[in-house]
Coordinates of C-alpha atoms and ligand atoms in Angstrom, one line a residue:
M1 CA -13.4 -5.5 0.1
R2 CA -14.3 -2.0 -1.1
I3 CA -11.7 0.6 -1.8
D4 CA -12.5 4.2 -2.7
I5 CA -9.8 6.5 -4.0
V6 CA -10.1 10.3 -4.1
T7 CA -7.7 12.1 -6.3
V8 CA -7.3 15.1 -8.7
F9 CA -5.7 12.7 -11.2
P10 CA -8.2 9.8 -11.6
E11 CA -6.3 8.6 -14.7
Y12 CA -3.3 8.0 -12.6
L13 CA -5.1 5.0 -11.1
A14 CA -5.7 3.3 -14.4
P15 CA -3.0 0.6 -13.7
A16 CA -5.2 -0.5 -10.8
R17 CA -7.5 -2.2 -13.3
L18 CA -4.7 -4.3 -14.8
S19 CA -3.4 -7.8 -14.1
L20 CA -3.9 -9.2 -10.6
L21 CA -6.0 -6.2 -9.4
G22 CA -8.1 -6.2 -12.6
K23 CA -8.9 -9.9 -12.0
A24 CA -9.9 -9.2 -8.4
I25 CA -12.2 -6.5 -9.6
T26 CA -13.8 -8.7 -12.3
A27 CA -14.2 -11.5 -9.8
G28 CA -16.0 -9.1 -7.4
T29 CA -13.5 -9.7 -4.6
L30 CA -12.4 -6.1 -4.8
Q31 CA -14.7 -3.2 -5.5
L32 CA -12.7 -0.2 -6.7
H33 CA -14.3 3.3 -6.9
V34 CA -12.1 6.2 -8.2
H35 CA -13.4 9.7 -7.6
D36 CA -12.2 13.0 -9.0
L37 CA -11.9 15.5 -6.2
R38 CA -12.7 18.4 -8.5
D39 CA -16.3 17.0 -8.8
W40 CA -16.7 18.6 -5.3
A41 CA -15.2 22.0 -6.1
T42 CA -17.9 24.8 -6.2
D43 CA -16.4 27.6 -8.2
R44 CA -16.3 27.8 -12.0
H45 CA -12.5 27.2 -12.0
R46 CA -13.1 24.0 -9.9
T47 CA -10.5 25.3 -7.4
I48 CA -9.3 22.7 -4.8
D49 CA -6.3 24.5 -3.2
D50 CA -5.2 27.8 -1.7
T51 CA -2.1 29.4 -0.2
P52 CA -0.9 28.2 3.2
F53 CA -1.7 30.2 6.3
G54 CA 1.6 31.2 8.0
G55 CA 3.2 31.5 4.6
G56 CA 5.6 29.2 2.8
P57 CA 5.9 27.6 -0.6
G58 CA 3.2 25.8 -2.5
M59 CA -0.5 25.3 -2.0
V60 CA -2.6 23.4 0.5
M61 CA -5.8 21.5 -0.4
R62 CA -9.0 23.1 0.9
P63 CA -10.9 21.4 3.8
D64 CA -14.3 22.4 2.5
V65 CA -13.8 20.6 -0.8
W66 CA -12.4 17.5 0.9
G67 CA -15.1 17.6 3.6
Q68 CA -17.9 17.5 1.1
A69 CA -16.3 14.8 -1.0
L70 CA -15.8 12.6 2.0
D71 CA -19.3 13.3 3.4
D72 CA -20.8 12.1 0.1
I73 CA -18.6 9.1 -0.4
L74 CA -19.0 7.9 3.2
V75 CA -22.8 7.9 3.0
G76 CA -24.0 4.4 3.4
L77 CA -20.5 3.0 3.9
P78 CA -19.9 0.9 7.1
S79 CA -18.8 2.9 10.2
D80 CA -15.6 0.8 10.4
T81 CA -14.5 2.0 7.0
R82 CA -10.9 3.3 7.4
I83 CA -9.7 6.6 5.9
V84 CA -6.1 6.2 4.8
V85 CA -3.9 9.2 3.9
P86 CA -0.6 8.7 2.2
T87 CA 1.9 11.3 3.3
P88 CA 5.7 11.2 3.9
A89 CA 4.8 12.4 7.4
G90 CA 2.8 9.3 8.2
V91 CA 3.3 6.1 10.2
P92 CA 5.4 3.5 8.3
F93 CA 3.2 1.2 6.1
T94 CA 4.5 -2.4 6.6
Q95 CA 3.4 -5.9 5.8
R96 CA 1.9 -6.0 9.3
S97 CA -0.3 -3.0 8.3
V98 CA -1.3 -4.8 5.1
E99 CA -2.4 -7.9 7.1
Q100 CA -4.6 -5.7 9.2
Y101 CA -6.2 -3.8 6.4
V102 CA -7.2 -7.0 4.6
E103 CA -9.6 -7.6 7.5
V104 CA -11.6 -4.3 7.2
P105 CA -14.7 -3.9 5.0
G106 CA -13.5 -0.8 3.2
V107 CA -10.9 1.8 2.9
I108 CA -11.0 5.4 1.5
L109 CA -7.6 6.5 0.2
A110 CA -7.3 10.3 0.2
C111 CA -4.6 11.4 -2.3
G112 CA -3.0 14.7 -1.5
R113 CA -1.1 16.8 -4.0
Y114 CA 1.0 20.0 -3.5
E115 CA 1.9 20.6 0.1
G116 CA -0.8 18.3 1.4
I117 CA -4.4 18.5 2.8
D118 CA -5.6 21.0 5.5
E119 CA -5.1 19.1 8.8
R120 CA -8.6 20.0 10.0
V121 CA -10.1 17.4 7.6
W122 CA -8.5 14.6 9.7
E123 CA -9.4 16.2 13.0
H124 CA -13.0 16.4 11.8
F125 CA -13.3 12.9 10.3
G126 CA -11.2 11.4 13.0
E127 CA -14.1 11.9 15.4
R128 CA -16.3 9.4 13.5
F129 CA -13.7 7.2 11.6
A130 CA -10.3 5.8 12.0
V131 CA -7.9 8.1 10.0
D132 CA -4.5 6.6 9.3
Q133 CA -1.7 8.8 7.9
I134 CA 0.7 6.4 6.3
S135 CA 4.2 6.6 4.7
I136 CA 5.3 3.9 2.2
G137 CA 8.9 4.8 2.7
D138 CA 11.5 7.5 3.4
Y139 CA 11.3 9.5 0.2
V140 CA 9.0 12.2 -1.1
L141 CA 6.5 11.6 -4.0
A142 CA 4.6 14.3 -5.8
G143 CA 1.3 13.2 -4.4
G144 CA -0.5 10.2 -2.8
E145 CA -1.6 8.4 -6.0
V146 CA 1.4 6.1 -6.4
A147 CA 1.4 5.3 -2.7
S148 CA -2.3 4.5 -3.0
L149 CA -1.4 2.0 -5.8
V150 CA 1.2 0.5 -3.6
F151 CA -1.4 0.2 -0.8
L152 CA -4.0 -1.3 -3.2
E153 CA -1.7 -3.9 -4.7
A154 CA -0.2 -5.0 -1.3
V155 CA -3.7 -5.4 0.3
A156 CA -5.5 -6.9 -2.8
R157 CA -3.0 -9.7 -3.2
L158 CA -3.9 -11.0 0.3
L159 CA -7.6 -11.1 -0.4
P160 CA -9.0 -14.6 -0.6
G161 CA -8.8 -16.0 -4.1
V162 CA -6.7 -13.2 -5.6
L163 CA -3.2 -14.8 -5.5
G164 CA -3.0 -17.7 -7.9
N165 CA -0.9 -19.8 -5.5
E166 CA -2.1 -19.1 -2.0
E167 CA 1.1 -20.5 -0.5
S168 CA 3.4 -18.0 -2.1
A169 CA 2.1 -15.1 0.0
L170 CA 3.2 -17.0 3.2
D171 CA 6.7 -17.3 1.8
D172 CA 7.2 -13.6 1.0
S173 CA 9.9 -11.5 2.4
F174 CA 8.4 -10.0 5.7
A175 CA 5.6 -12.6 5.8
K176 CA 4.6 -13.2 9.5
Q177 CA 5.0 -17.0 9.1
R178 CA 8.6 -16.6 7.9
T179 CA 11.3 -17.1 10.5
G180 CA 11.7 -13.8 12.2
G181 CA 10.2 -11.8 9.3
A182 CA 13.5 -12.1 7.4
L183 CA 14.0 -11.5 3.7
E184 CA 13.5 -14.2 1.0
G185 CA 16.6 -15.7 -0.4
P186 CA 17.6 -16.2 -4.0
V187 CA 15.5 -18.3 -6.5
Y188 CA 16.4 -20.3 -9.6
T189 CA 14.8 -22.0 -12.5
K190 CA 15.8 -23.8 -15.7
P191 CA 18.2 -24.1 -17.4
R192 CA 20.4 -25.7 -14.7
S193 CA 23.5 -24.2 -16.3
W194 CA 23.4 -20.8 -17.8
R195 CA 26.4 -18.8 -19.2
G196 CA 28.7 -20.9 -17.1
L197 CA 26.7 -20.4 -13.9
D198 CA 25.1 -23.4 -12.2
V199 CA 22.1 -23.6 -9.9
P200 CA 23.3 -24.4 -6.3
T201 CA 23.5 -28.2 -6.3
V202 CA 21.5 -28.5 -3.0
L203 CA 18.4 -27.3 -4.9
V204 CA 18.6 -30.3 -7.3
S205 CA 19.6 -32.8 -4.7
G206 CA 16.0 -33.9 -4.0
D207 CA 16.7 -33.6 -0.2
H208 CA 13.9 -31.4 1.0
G209 CA 15.4 -31.1 4.5
K210 CA 18.7 -29.9 3.1
V211 CA 16.8 -27.5 0.7
A212 CA 14.9 -26.0 3.6
S213 CA 18.0 -25.4 5.8
W214 CA 19.9 -24.0 2.8
R215 CA 17.1 -21.5 2.1
A216 CA 16.9 -20.5 5.8
S217 CA 20.6 -19.8 5.9
E218 CA 20.5 -17.8 2.6
S219 CA 17.6 -15.8 4.1
T220 CA 19.6 -15.0 7.2
R221 CA 22.6 -14.0 5.2
R222 CA 20.7 -11.7 2.9
T223 CA 18.8 -10.1 5.8
A224 CA 22.1 -9.4 7.6
R225 CA 23.6 -7.9 4.5
N226 CA 20.7 -5.9 3.1
R227 CA 18.7 -5.1 6.2
P228 CA 20.9 -5.1 9.3
D229 CA 18.0 -3.2 11.0
L230 CA 15.9 -6.4 10.7
G231 CA 18.8 -8.7 11.8
S232 CA 18.0 -8.3 15.5
L233 CA 14.3 -9.0 15.1
R234 CA 13.3 -12.2 16.8
P235 CA 9.9 -13.9 16.5
E236 CA 8.9 -13.0 20.1
D237 CA 9.6 -9.3 19.4
Q238 CA 7.1 -9.2 16.5
E239 CA 3.4 -8.5 16.4
Ligands
JDN301 O1 5.3 10.4 -0.5 B1 4.0 10.6 -0.4 O2 3.2 9.5 0.0 C1 3.4 12.0 -0.7 C2 2.1 12.3 -0.4 C3 1.7 13.6 -0.6 C4 2.5 14.5 -1.2 C5 3.8 14.2 -1.5 C6 4.2 12.9 -1.2 N1 1.8 15.7 -1.3 C7 0.6 15.6 -0.8 C8 0.5 14.3 -0.4

């Protein structure tokens, strides 16, 4: 899968080359291209923003600079490349979205800063490409870079061969295969007794059936406690 990221802070994406993501890049499973938006500015100050029409605080990113950047980057890319725009005003980004993006040939992540990007950019490119404005959660970041890292890591770990243990993705909180998309329960390792606290005895009983039903009930309990909004979700209600 190819991922292009357009940002005014390309150095912000350096962590994308570490660890799991770095290995996926080295293996060729993930092709990552980070672009500096200012390379498409045309004046000597390399201006990429201006004041908002209608007034208000802050600055808005200019459509002409974004338009030229996206024109150049999109040349030769498949027509089913998706344009993804992190913004707090977007559609919630969930594990269901991640599972869909992992099937596409490529994604361009457009990182806004300031008050955002002139909306006409998405009207324009929306005629030729799927443009998805996404929100990674109900809080406001200073720009789209960190949200792009979240997107990148969530998608890359589902690429074939990226996760060391292919089974562990199936077991994740929110994974489709999991009963009702509930949360994962607690996990334990050695030592069996630590600071007076013992691992639940069922986990060392050797009874795999009992272990499975204990985990299912812990999962249900944690979901009800931490995410009552997910509690009513039933498998047939889910995509
Ligand atoms: O929270 B975010 O994804 C986010 C995106 C942008 C922003 C602030 C926050 N400003 C421009 C894009």
